[in-house]
Amino acid sequence: MAENEEVALAIEGGPRVRSGPFPALPHRFGEEEFAQVREALEQQTLFYWHGRKCKDFCRAYARLYGVPYCHMVSSGTAALHCATAAVGIGPGDEVITTPMTDQGTVIAILAQGGVPIFADLDPHTYNLTADTIRERLTERTRAVIVVHLAGNPADLDPILELCREAEIPLIEDCAQAYMARYKGRLVGTLGDLGCFSLNDFKHISAGDGGMVLTRNDTYAERVRFFLDKGYDRLGMVRRPTGFAMNYRPTELQGAVALAQLKRLPWICESRRQMGDLLSRQLEGIPGIHPHHVDPSSECSYWFYMGRIDPTAFSVSRDEFLQAVAAEGVPVTPGYIGRLVYENPLFQDREAFPGKPYPWDGVYGRSDIRYDPGLCPVAEEIESTAWRCLVHEGWTVREVNDVAAAFRKVAARFTTNPQPTN
Ligand SMILES: *Cc1c(COP(=O)(O)O)cnc(C)c1O
């Protein structure tokens, strides 16, 4: 708008777009959680196999997602590790995944001695695509872990087709993607296994915790054993076969998760409305790319991430965002500052102190490198992205203010002034 160009930016001493603070997350734990935790304690056992809470939670979550099996575990990372173990990842096996994710995704691969192989991303959904995965397939590829980043579903149909052709399983990392839908179907139910996180920062929290969903009988049984030291608690014989972890959740986590489940649809629906509205308002601001969600998908926005076209403005991405933030709007640069492979673990290829494993040439290939330029689109996303919290405490007013701040700053720094008439 022409008027905006005459108003000084807040960073230059002008009036802010937003003077008051943004709303905090609404109360997350209330009577429902207190009651569930009390009931859990009154059971006089907090053991997941003896109490009701974890079992009731798993049944409810499986029903919500329409799959036969749900196992609860102690974290999202544990859920992913159960999944890589269930599909049989072992030393030297290559697992293709995204470089823009939480460390938990790669821990699940390395914990089995697998070799993380990073594929590039779509420039505006920030997700893996069938084409980028295909470029990384080798005869050693044993699985793909797709991450629905920020709650935005990856384009799964072509990925599923690729995995079927290559005869490798697909694991969905849904830690950021509660209630997200791909062509109407909930993500986490389309691949071979779907993994979720209940850590304290996700859409819902049990402090920590995770879930593994599957329709596959064999995988379900392997997860059941793997999360509990290899014990068969359904059978009479407790003789573990093979390596397993202790990823048992406690009844306290089950109780809180059960209560949180009631809030989940509302939380995801509010975020979806606010995020989609922000995209509509940002469309048409030259140089600002909204978070692209396919029209046939539903994104549940664990956060909102857009991009800036660096050629469109006379200032750097960081200077631009400082000006937006000064308008009173909560934006920060990038996803988490660096891609997973830019960390020392991959730069030095040292997962286990002093040991070259799994890149030792015995199990894994020794010629795998994680040099800059490995995933050029992902690197470009990280250096041009901006991130903004969107949550269920927001109203249309917050969306309006974020869009207004971007519009104001963009008008001021554009290198291509639009004629005003
Ligand atoms: C949070 C997260 C995880 C790990 O979950 P934890 O419960 O913290 O172990 C894994 N993958 C992604 C994409 C995440 O966001």
Short mmCIF file of C-alpha atoms and ligand atoms in Angstrom, two decimals:
data_model
loop_
_atom_site.label_atom_id
_atom_site.label_comp_id
_atom_site.label_asym_id
_atom_site.label_seq_id
_atom_site.Cartn_x
_atom_site.Cartn_y
_atom_site.Cartn_z
CA MET A 1 0.00 0.00 0.00
CA ALA A 2 1.24 3.45 -0.87
CA GLU A 3 0.55 4.86 2.62
CA ASN A 4 2.88 2.29 4.16
CA GLU A 5 5.85 3.61 2.27
CA GLU A 6 5.59 6.91 4.07
CA VAL A 7 5.39 5.40 7.57
CA ALA A 8 8.83 5.01 9.18
CA LEU A 9 9.82 1.51 10.14
CA ALA A 10 9.88 0.69 13.84
CA ILE A 11 13.59 -0.10 13.51
CA GLU A 12 14.08 3.54 12.38
CA GLY A 13 12.06 4.90 15.28
CA GLY A 14 8.61 4.81 13.65
CA PRO A 15 5.43 3.35 15.15
CA ARG A 16 5.26 -0.43 15.48
CA VAL A 17 2.66 -2.46 13.62
CA ARG A 18 2.05 -4.38 16.83
CA SER A 19 2.57 -2.69 20.17
CA GLY A 20 1.32 -5.37 22.60
CA PRO A 21 2.83 -8.83 23.09
CA PHE A 22 1.70 -11.85 21.09
CA PRO A 23 -0.51 -14.27 23.03
CA ALA A 24 1.21 -17.10 24.93
CA LEU A 25 0.17 -20.71 24.37
CA PRO A 26 -3.18 -21.24 26.11
CA HIS A 27 -3.12 -23.36 29.28
CA ARG A 28 -2.03 -26.76 28.17
CA PHE A 29 -2.84 -28.85 31.23
CA GLY A 30 -6.10 -28.65 33.13
CA GLU A 31 -8.68 -30.67 35.07
CA GLU A 32 -8.69 -33.49 32.54
CA GLU A 33 -4.94 -34.06 32.96
CA PHE A 34 -5.08 -33.78 36.76
CA ALA A 35 -7.88 -36.35 36.89
CA GLN A 36 -6.06 -38.78 34.60
CA VAL A 37 -2.79 -38.53 36.54
CA ARG A 38 -4.65 -39.09 39.82
CA GLU A 39 -6.31 -42.19 38.37
CA ALA A 40 -2.93 -43.45 37.14
CA LEU A 41 -1.45 -43.09 40.62
CA GLU A 42 -4.48 -44.72 42.23
CA GLN A 43 -3.77 -47.84 40.18
CA GLN A 44 -0.81 -48.36 42.57
CA THR A 45 1.34 -49.23 39.58
CA LEU A 46 2.93 -47.01 36.98
CA PHE A 47 4.09 -49.93 34.83
CA TYR A 48 2.71 -49.66 31.29
CA TRP A 49 1.92 -53.34 31.02
CA HIS A 50 0.02 -53.56 34.32
CA GLY A 51 -1.90 -50.29 34.23
CA ARG A 52 -4.68 -49.05 31.91
CA LYS A 53 -3.50 -45.62 30.83
CA CYS A 54 -0.93 -46.45 28.15
CA LYS A 55 -3.21 -49.19 26.82
CA ASP A 56 -6.24 -46.90 26.69
CA PHE A 57 -4.19 -44.19 25.04
CA CYS A 58 -2.85 -46.56 22.37
CA ARG A 59 -6.33 -47.88 21.65
CA ALA A 60 -7.74 -44.35 21.34
CA TYR A 61 -4.88 -43.16 19.14
CA ALA A 62 -5.13 -46.20 16.86
CA ARG A 63 -8.88 -45.62 16.56
CA LEU A 64 -8.39 -41.92 15.77
CA TYR A 65 -5.97 -42.88 12.99
CA GLY A 66 -7.89 -45.93 11.82
CA VAL A 67 -4.96 -48.36 12.06
CA PRO A 68 -4.81 -51.68 13.93
CA TYR A 69 -1.60 -51.11 15.89
CA CYS A 70 -0.28 -48.29 18.06
CA HIS A 71 2.60 -48.67 20.49
CA MET A 72 3.50 -45.98 22.97
CA VAL A 73 7.19 -45.42 23.77
CA SER A 74 9.30 -43.03 25.81
CA SER A 75 10.09 -40.43 23.10
CA GLY A 76 9.73 -39.57 19.42
CA THR A 77 13.33 -40.58 18.88
CA ALA A 78 12.53 -43.94 20.50
CA ALA A 79 9.53 -44.32 18.18
CA LEU A 80 11.75 -43.75 15.15
CA HIS A 81 14.37 -46.15 16.49
CA CYS A 82 11.70 -48.82 16.98
CA ALA A 83 10.67 -48.25 13.36
CA THR A 84 14.18 -48.57 11.90
CA ALA A 85 14.70 -51.70 14.02
CA ALA A 86 11.34 -53.14 12.94
CA VAL A 87 12.13 -52.83 9.24
CA GLY A 88 15.47 -54.52 9.88
CA ILE A 89 18.00 -51.70 9.48
CA GLY A 90 21.42 -52.99 10.47
CA PRO A 91 25.10 -52.00 10.22
CA GLY A 92 25.99 -50.32 6.92
CA ASP A 93 22.42 -50.15 5.62
CA GLU A 94 21.68 -46.84 3.93
CA VAL A 95 18.59 -44.92 4.95
CA ILE A 96 17.56 -41.91 2.89
CA THR A 97 16.17 -38.93 4.78
CA THR A 98 16.00 -35.14 4.87
CA PRO A 99 18.78 -32.83 6.11
CA MET A 100 16.18 -30.45 7.54
CA THR A 101 14.93 -32.27 10.60
CA ASP A 102 15.39 -32.96 14.27
CA GLN A 103 18.42 -34.95 15.38
CA GLY A 104 16.01 -37.72 16.48
CA THR A 105 15.49 -38.75 12.85
CA VAL A 106 19.19 -39.48 12.28
CA ILE A 107 19.70 -41.00 15.74
CA ALA A 108 17.17 -43.67 14.75
CA ILE A 109 19.37 -44.58 11.76
CA LEU A 110 22.76 -44.41 13.50
CA ALA A 111 21.50 -46.36 16.52
CA GLN A 112 21.11 -49.39 14.24
CA GLY A 113 24.51 -48.80 12.62
CA GLY A 114 22.75 -47.45 9.55
CA VAL A 115 24.20 -44.75 7.34
CA PRO A 116 22.13 -41.57 6.93
CA ILE A 117 21.95 -40.48 3.29
CA PHE A 118 20.56 -37.00 2.80
CA ALA A 119 18.39 -36.14 -0.19
CA ASP A 120 17.41 -32.66 -1.33
CA LEU A 121 14.10 -30.89 -0.76
CA ASP A 122 11.29 -29.19 -2.58
CA PRO A 123 12.08 -25.46 -2.46
CA HIS A 124 8.72 -24.41 -1.01
CA THR A 125 7.27 -27.38 0.94
CA TYR A 126 10.74 -28.11 2.41
CA ASN A 127 10.04 -31.84 2.10
CA LEU A 128 11.71 -34.76 0.31
CA THR A 129 10.30 -35.62 -3.12
CA ALA A 130 10.33 -38.87 -5.12
CA ASP A 131 12.82 -37.28 -7.53
CA THR A 132 15.32 -36.24 -4.86
CA ILE A 133 15.04 -39.63 -3.14
CA ARG A 134 15.58 -41.46 -6.45
CA GLU A 135 18.91 -39.62 -6.95
CA ARG A 136 20.20 -41.19 -3.73
CA LEU A 137 19.07 -44.79 -4.23
CA THR A 138 21.85 -47.39 -4.25
CA GLU A 139 21.83 -51.16 -3.90
CA ARG A 140 22.50 -50.54 -0.20
CA THR A 141 19.35 -48.45 0.38
CA ARG A 142 17.15 -50.23 2.93
CA ALA A 143 14.57 -47.60 3.90
CA VAL A 144 13.36 -44.04 3.49
CA ILE A 145 12.35 -41.80 6.40
CA VAL A 146 10.19 -38.97 5.19
CA VAL A 147 9.60 -36.03 7.57
CA HIS A 148 6.43 -33.98 7.17
CA LEU A 149 8.19 -30.78 8.16
CA ALA A 150 6.20 -28.35 10.28
CA GLY A 151 3.07 -30.44 9.76
CA ASN A 152 3.08 -30.08 5.97
CA PRO A 153 2.53 -33.45 4.25
CA ALA A 154 5.21 -34.58 1.81
CA ASP A 155 3.92 -35.60 -1.64
CA LEU A 156 3.50 -39.25 -0.66
CA ASP A 157 1.96 -40.97 -3.71
CA PRO A 158 5.08 -40.77 -5.91
CA ILE A 159 7.28 -41.59 -2.89
CA LEU A 160 5.18 -44.67 -2.06
CA GLU A 161 5.38 -45.78 -5.68
CA LEU A 162 9.16 -45.35 -5.69
CA CYS A 163 9.50 -47.35 -2.45
CA ARG A 164 7.29 -50.14 -3.84
CA GLU A 165 9.39 -50.32 -7.00
CA ALA A 166 12.63 -50.37 -5.00
CA GLU A 167 11.08 -52.79 -2.46
CA ILE A 168 12.08 -50.69 0.52
CA PRO A 169 9.88 -49.62 3.43
CA LEU A 170 8.76 -46.05 4.04
CA ILE A 171 8.83 -44.66 7.59
CA GLU A 172 6.90 -41.45 8.20
CA ASP A 173 8.34 -39.08 10.82
CA CYS A 174 5.16 -37.31 11.95
CA ALA A 175 6.69 -35.70 15.06
CA GLN A 176 5.65 -32.28 13.70
CA ALA A 177 2.58 -33.47 11.80
CA TYR A 178 -0.33 -34.39 14.07
CA MET A 179 -3.64 -34.62 12.19
CA ALA A 180 -2.05 -33.52 8.90
CA ARG A 181 -3.76 -34.94 5.83
CA TYR A 182 -2.50 -35.98 2.43
CA LYS A 183 -5.34 -36.15 -0.11
CA GLY A 184 -7.74 -36.57 2.78
CA ARG A 185 -5.79 -39.32 4.56
CA LEU A 186 -3.96 -38.78 7.86
CA VAL A 187 -0.18 -38.83 7.50
CA GLY A 188 1.36 -41.60 9.55
CA THR A 189 -1.03 -44.15 8.04
CA LEU A 190 0.28 -44.20 4.47
CA GLY A 191 3.83 -45.48 4.93
CA ASP A 192 4.82 -48.77 6.59
CA LEU A 193 5.19 -47.12 10.00
CA GLY A 194 4.25 -43.67 11.34
CA CYS A 195 6.16 -42.14 14.26
CA PHE A 196 5.00 -39.35 16.59
CA SER A 197 6.48 -37.36 19.47
CA LEU A 198 4.89 -36.22 22.74
CA ASN A 199 7.82 -34.04 23.79
CA ASP A 200 6.88 -30.84 25.56
CA PHE A 201 7.14 -28.65 22.45
CA LYS A 202 4.93 -30.60 20.10
CA HIS A 203 1.21 -30.02 19.40
CA ILE A 204 0.43 -32.15 22.47
CA SER A 205 2.74 -33.11 25.33
CA ALA A 206 3.21 -35.87 27.87
CA GLY A 207 6.49 -34.28 28.96
CA ASP A 208 8.12 -36.84 26.73
CA GLY A 209 6.76 -39.82 24.83
CA GLY A 210 6.13 -41.15 21.37
CA MET A 211 3.94 -43.45 19.29
CA VAL A 212 4.50 -45.94 16.48
CA LEU A 213 1.58 -46.68 14.19
CA THR A 214 1.47 -49.54 11.71
CA ARG A 215 -0.91 -51.83 9.83
CA ASN A 216 1.78 -54.49 9.47
CA ASP A 217 1.52 -57.48 11.88
CA THR A 218 5.22 -58.31 11.74
CA TYR A 219 6.40 -54.74 12.28
CA ALA A 220 3.90 -54.31 15.13
CA GLU A 221 5.23 -57.39 16.90
CA ARG A 222 8.84 -56.33 16.41
CA VAL A 223 8.08 -52.89 17.88
CA ARG A 224 6.36 -54.51 20.86
CA PHE A 225 9.50 -56.55 21.61
CA PHE A 226 12.00 -53.83 20.75
CA LEU A 227 10.55 -51.25 23.12
CA ASP A 228 10.71 -53.61 26.10
CA LYS A 229 14.13 -55.31 26.16
CA GLY A 230 12.93 -58.07 23.87
CA TYR A 231 10.48 -59.49 26.42
CA ASP A 232 7.34 -61.16 25.21
CA ARG A 233 4.92 -60.04 27.87
CA LEU A 234 2.03 -61.74 26.11
CA GLY A 235 3.76 -65.10 26.20
CA MET A 236 4.94 -67.17 29.13
CA VAL A 237 8.59 -67.34 28.11
CA ARG A 238 10.75 -64.31 28.78
CA ARG A 239 13.72 -65.12 26.63
CA PRO A 240 14.73 -62.14 24.57
CA THR A 241 15.73 -62.91 21.01
CA GLY A 242 17.99 -60.29 19.52
CA PHE A 243 18.96 -56.80 20.60
CA ALA A 244 16.30 -54.46 22.01
CA MET A 245 15.98 -51.29 24.07
CA ASN A 246 14.04 -50.19 27.11
CA TYR A 247 11.77 -47.53 25.63
CA ARG A 248 8.85 -48.19 27.99
CA PRO A 249 6.57 -45.24 28.74
CA THR A 250 5.20 -44.85 32.26
CA GLU A 251 1.53 -44.73 33.16
CA LEU A 252 1.97 -41.04 34.01
CA GLN A 253 2.85 -40.33 30.38
CA GLY A 254 -0.06 -42.50 29.23
CA ALA A 255 -2.44 -40.64 31.53
CA VAL A 256 -1.40 -37.17 30.35
CA ALA A 257 -1.41 -38.27 26.71
CA LEU A 258 -4.91 -39.66 27.08
CA ALA A 259 -6.16 -36.30 28.37
CA GLN A 260 -4.24 -34.35 25.73
CA LEU A 261 -5.85 -36.36 22.95
CA LYS A 262 -9.15 -34.57 23.59
CA ARG A 263 -7.51 -31.25 22.76
CA LEU A 264 -5.68 -32.50 19.69
CA PRO A 265 -8.29 -31.96 16.94
CA TRP A 266 -8.99 -28.41 18.12
CA ILE A 267 -5.30 -27.54 18.40
CA CYS A 268 -4.58 -28.79 14.88
CA GLU A 269 -7.67 -27.20 13.36
CA SER A 270 -6.90 -23.77 14.91
CA ARG A 271 -3.34 -23.90 13.67
CA ARG A 272 -4.45 -24.94 10.21
CA GLN A 273 -6.84 -22.02 9.94
CA MET A 274 -4.33 -19.47 11.19
CA GLY A 275 -1.46 -20.78 9.03
CA ASP A 276 -3.55 -20.97 5.86
CA LEU A 277 -4.91 -17.47 6.50
CA LEU A 278 -1.36 -16.14 6.89
CA SER A 279 -0.45 -17.67 3.52
CA ARG A 280 -3.39 -15.98 1.84
CA GLN A 281 -2.41 -12.64 3.34
CA LEU A 282 1.25 -12.95 2.34
CA GLU A 283 0.45 -13.91 -1.24
CA GLY A 284 1.08 -11.01 -3.54
CA ILE A 285 3.80 -9.36 -1.43
CA PRO A 286 6.66 -9.29 -3.96
CA GLY A 287 9.76 -11.12 -2.71
CA ILE A 288 7.95 -13.02 0.07
CA HIS A 289 7.22 -16.72 -0.46
CA PRO A 290 4.51 -18.19 1.78
CA HIS A 291 4.80 -21.72 3.25
CA HIS A 292 3.57 -23.79 0.32
CA VAL A 293 0.94 -26.39 1.16
CA ASP A 294 -0.54 -28.43 -1.67
CA PRO A 295 -4.24 -27.56 -2.10
CA SER A 296 -5.15 -31.25 -1.59
CA SER A 297 -3.26 -31.38 1.75
CA GLU A 298 -4.00 -30.14 5.26
CA CYS A 299 -1.04 -28.76 7.19
CA SER A 300 -1.21 -28.56 11.01
CA TYR A 301 1.59 -25.96 11.26
CA TRP A 302 3.87 -26.90 14.10
CA PHE A 303 5.38 -23.61 12.93
CA TYR A 304 5.06 -21.42 9.87
CA MET A 305 8.07 -21.07 7.58
CA GLY A 306 8.26 -18.78 4.57
CA ARG A 307 11.14 -17.62 2.41
CA ILE A 308 12.54 -14.32 1.24
CA ASP A 309 13.75 -13.79 -2.31
CA PRO A 310 17.18 -12.25 -1.62
CA THR A 311 17.21 -10.39 -4.94
CA ALA A 312 13.95 -8.59 -4.21
CA PHE A 313 15.25 -6.42 -1.38
CA SER A 314 18.08 -3.98 -0.78
CA VAL A 315 18.94 -5.56 2.60
CA SER A 316 20.01 -9.04 3.68
CA ARG A 317 17.56 -11.66 4.92
CA ASP A 318 18.69 -11.09 8.51
CA GLU A 319 18.40 -7.30 8.29
CA PHE A 320 14.97 -7.68 6.73
CA LEU A 321 13.83 -9.96 9.56
CA GLN A 322 15.25 -7.66 12.22
CA ALA A 323 13.05 -4.94 10.76
CA VAL A 324 10.01 -7.25 10.78
CA ALA A 325 10.72 -8.33 14.36
CA ALA A 326 11.07 -4.68 15.40
CA GLU A 327 7.48 -4.21 14.24
CA GLY A 328 6.53 -6.44 17.19
CA VAL A 329 6.12 -9.71 15.32
CA PRO A 330 7.76 -13.03 16.39
CA VAL A 331 9.91 -14.02 13.39
CA THR A 332 13.35 -15.63 13.36
CA PRO A 333 15.72 -16.55 10.52
CA GLY A 334 16.06 -20.12 9.17
CA TYR A 335 14.76 -23.45 10.43
CA ILE A 336 17.29 -24.27 13.15
CA GLY A 337 20.31 -22.43 11.80
CA ARG A 338 22.02 -25.35 10.13
CA LEU A 339 21.22 -28.53 8.26
CA VAL A 340 21.72 -31.83 10.04
CA TYR A 341 24.78 -32.75 7.96
CA GLU A 342 26.47 -29.42 8.73
CA ASN A 343 26.96 -30.55 12.33
CA PRO A 344 30.32 -31.99 13.51
CA LEU A 345 28.91 -35.53 13.72
CA PHE A 346 28.65 -35.64 9.89
CA GLN A 347 31.43 -33.21 9.04
CA ASP A 348 33.90 -35.34 11.05
CA ARG A 349 31.96 -38.55 10.35
CA GLU A 350 32.35 -39.49 13.98
CA ALA A 351 29.18 -40.97 15.47
CA PHE A 352 31.07 -43.05 18.06
CA PRO A 353 34.15 -41.40 19.63
CA GLY A 354 37.34 -42.47 17.91
CA LYS A 355 35.61 -45.02 15.66
CA PRO A 356 35.05 -44.73 11.90
CA TYR A 357 31.95 -46.95 12.09
CA PRO A 358 29.56 -47.05 10.25
CA TRP A 359 31.55 -45.28 7.47
CA ASP A 360 34.38 -47.75 7.98
CA GLY A 361 34.44 -49.48 4.59
CA VAL A 362 33.63 -52.75 6.39
CA TYR A 363 29.94 -52.16 7.06
CA GLY A 364 29.14 -48.81 5.45
CA ARG A 365 30.73 -47.23 2.38
CA SER A 366 33.81 -45.19 3.31
CA ASP A 367 33.43 -42.79 0.37
CA ILE A 368 30.29 -41.09 1.70
CA ARG A 369 30.88 -37.36 2.28
CA TYR A 370 28.65 -34.67 3.72
CA ASP A 371 30.35 -31.69 2.10
CA PRO A 372 28.73 -28.28 1.54
CA GLY A 373 26.65 -28.42 -1.63
CA LEU A 374 25.35 -31.92 -0.84
CA CYS A 375 21.74 -30.68 -0.87
CA PRO A 376 21.86 -27.28 -2.59
CA VAL A 377 18.13 -26.54 -2.37
CA ALA A 378 18.04 -27.36 1.35
CA GLU A 379 21.03 -25.07 1.91
CA GLU A 380 19.29 -22.30 0.00
CA ILE A 381 16.11 -22.80 2.03
CA GLU A 382 18.05 -22.56 5.30
CA SER A 383 19.72 -19.32 4.23
CA THR A 384 16.56 -17.62 2.94
CA ALA A 385 13.86 -18.92 5.29
CA TRP A 386 12.05 -17.17 8.09
CA ARG A 387 10.11 -18.87 10.78
CA CYS A 388 7.15 -17.69 12.80
CA LEU A 389 5.30 -19.40 15.61
CA VAL A 390 1.62 -20.03 14.88
CA HIS A 391 -0.47 -21.59 17.58
CA GLU A 392 -3.93 -22.16 18.95
CA GLY A 393 -3.77 -18.98 21.06
CA TRP A 394 -3.72 -16.86 17.91
CA THR A 395 -6.64 -14.98 16.45
CA VAL A 396 -7.08 -13.28 13.08
CA ARG A 397 -5.53 -10.17 14.63
CA GLU A 398 -2.14 -11.89 15.03
CA VAL A 399 -2.24 -13.05 11.42
CA ASN A 400 -3.13 -9.54 10.25
CA ASP A 401 -0.23 -8.06 12.21
CA VAL A 402 2.35 -10.51 10.86
CA ALA A 403 1.21 -9.87 7.30
CA ALA A 404 1.12 -6.10 7.86
CA ALA A 405 4.68 -6.13 9.24
CA PHE A 406 5.95 -8.03 6.19
CA ARG A 407 4.04 -5.71 3.83
CA LYS A 408 5.44 -2.60 5.52
CA VAL A 409 9.06 -3.79 5.56
CA ALA A 410 8.86 -5.20 2.02
CA ALA A 411 7.53 -1.91 0.64
CA ARG A 412 10.40 -0.05 2.25
CA PHE A 413 13.24 -2.30 1.08
CA THR A 414 12.00 -3.41 -2.33
CA THR A 415 14.49 -3.02 -5.17
CA ASN A 416 11.63 -2.91 -7.63
CA PRO A 417 9.19 -0.21 -6.51
CA GLN A 418 5.72 -0.75 -7.90
CA PRO A 419 4.13 2.24 -9.57
CA THR A 420 1.49 3.68 -7.25
CA ASN A 421 -1.70 4.85 -8.85
C1 LIG B 1 10.60 -33.68 17.86
C2 LIG B 1 11.09 -34.45 16.70
C3 LIG B 1 11.67 -35.72 16.82
C4 LIG B 1 12.09 -36.35 18.12
O1 LIG B 1 11.14 -36.36 19.09
P1 LIG B 1 11.58 -36.47 20.65
O2 LIG B 1 10.30 -36.84 21.30
O3 LIG B 1 12.12 -35.14 21.04
O4 LIG B 1 12.60 -37.55 20.75
C5 LIG B 1 11.96 -36.42 15.67
N1 LIG B 1 11.72 -35.91 14.45
C6 LIG B 1 11.20 -34.67 14.28
C7 LIG B 1 10.96 -34.18 12.91
C8 LIG B 1 10.88 -33.89 15.40
O5 LIG B 1 10.39 -32.67 15.23
#
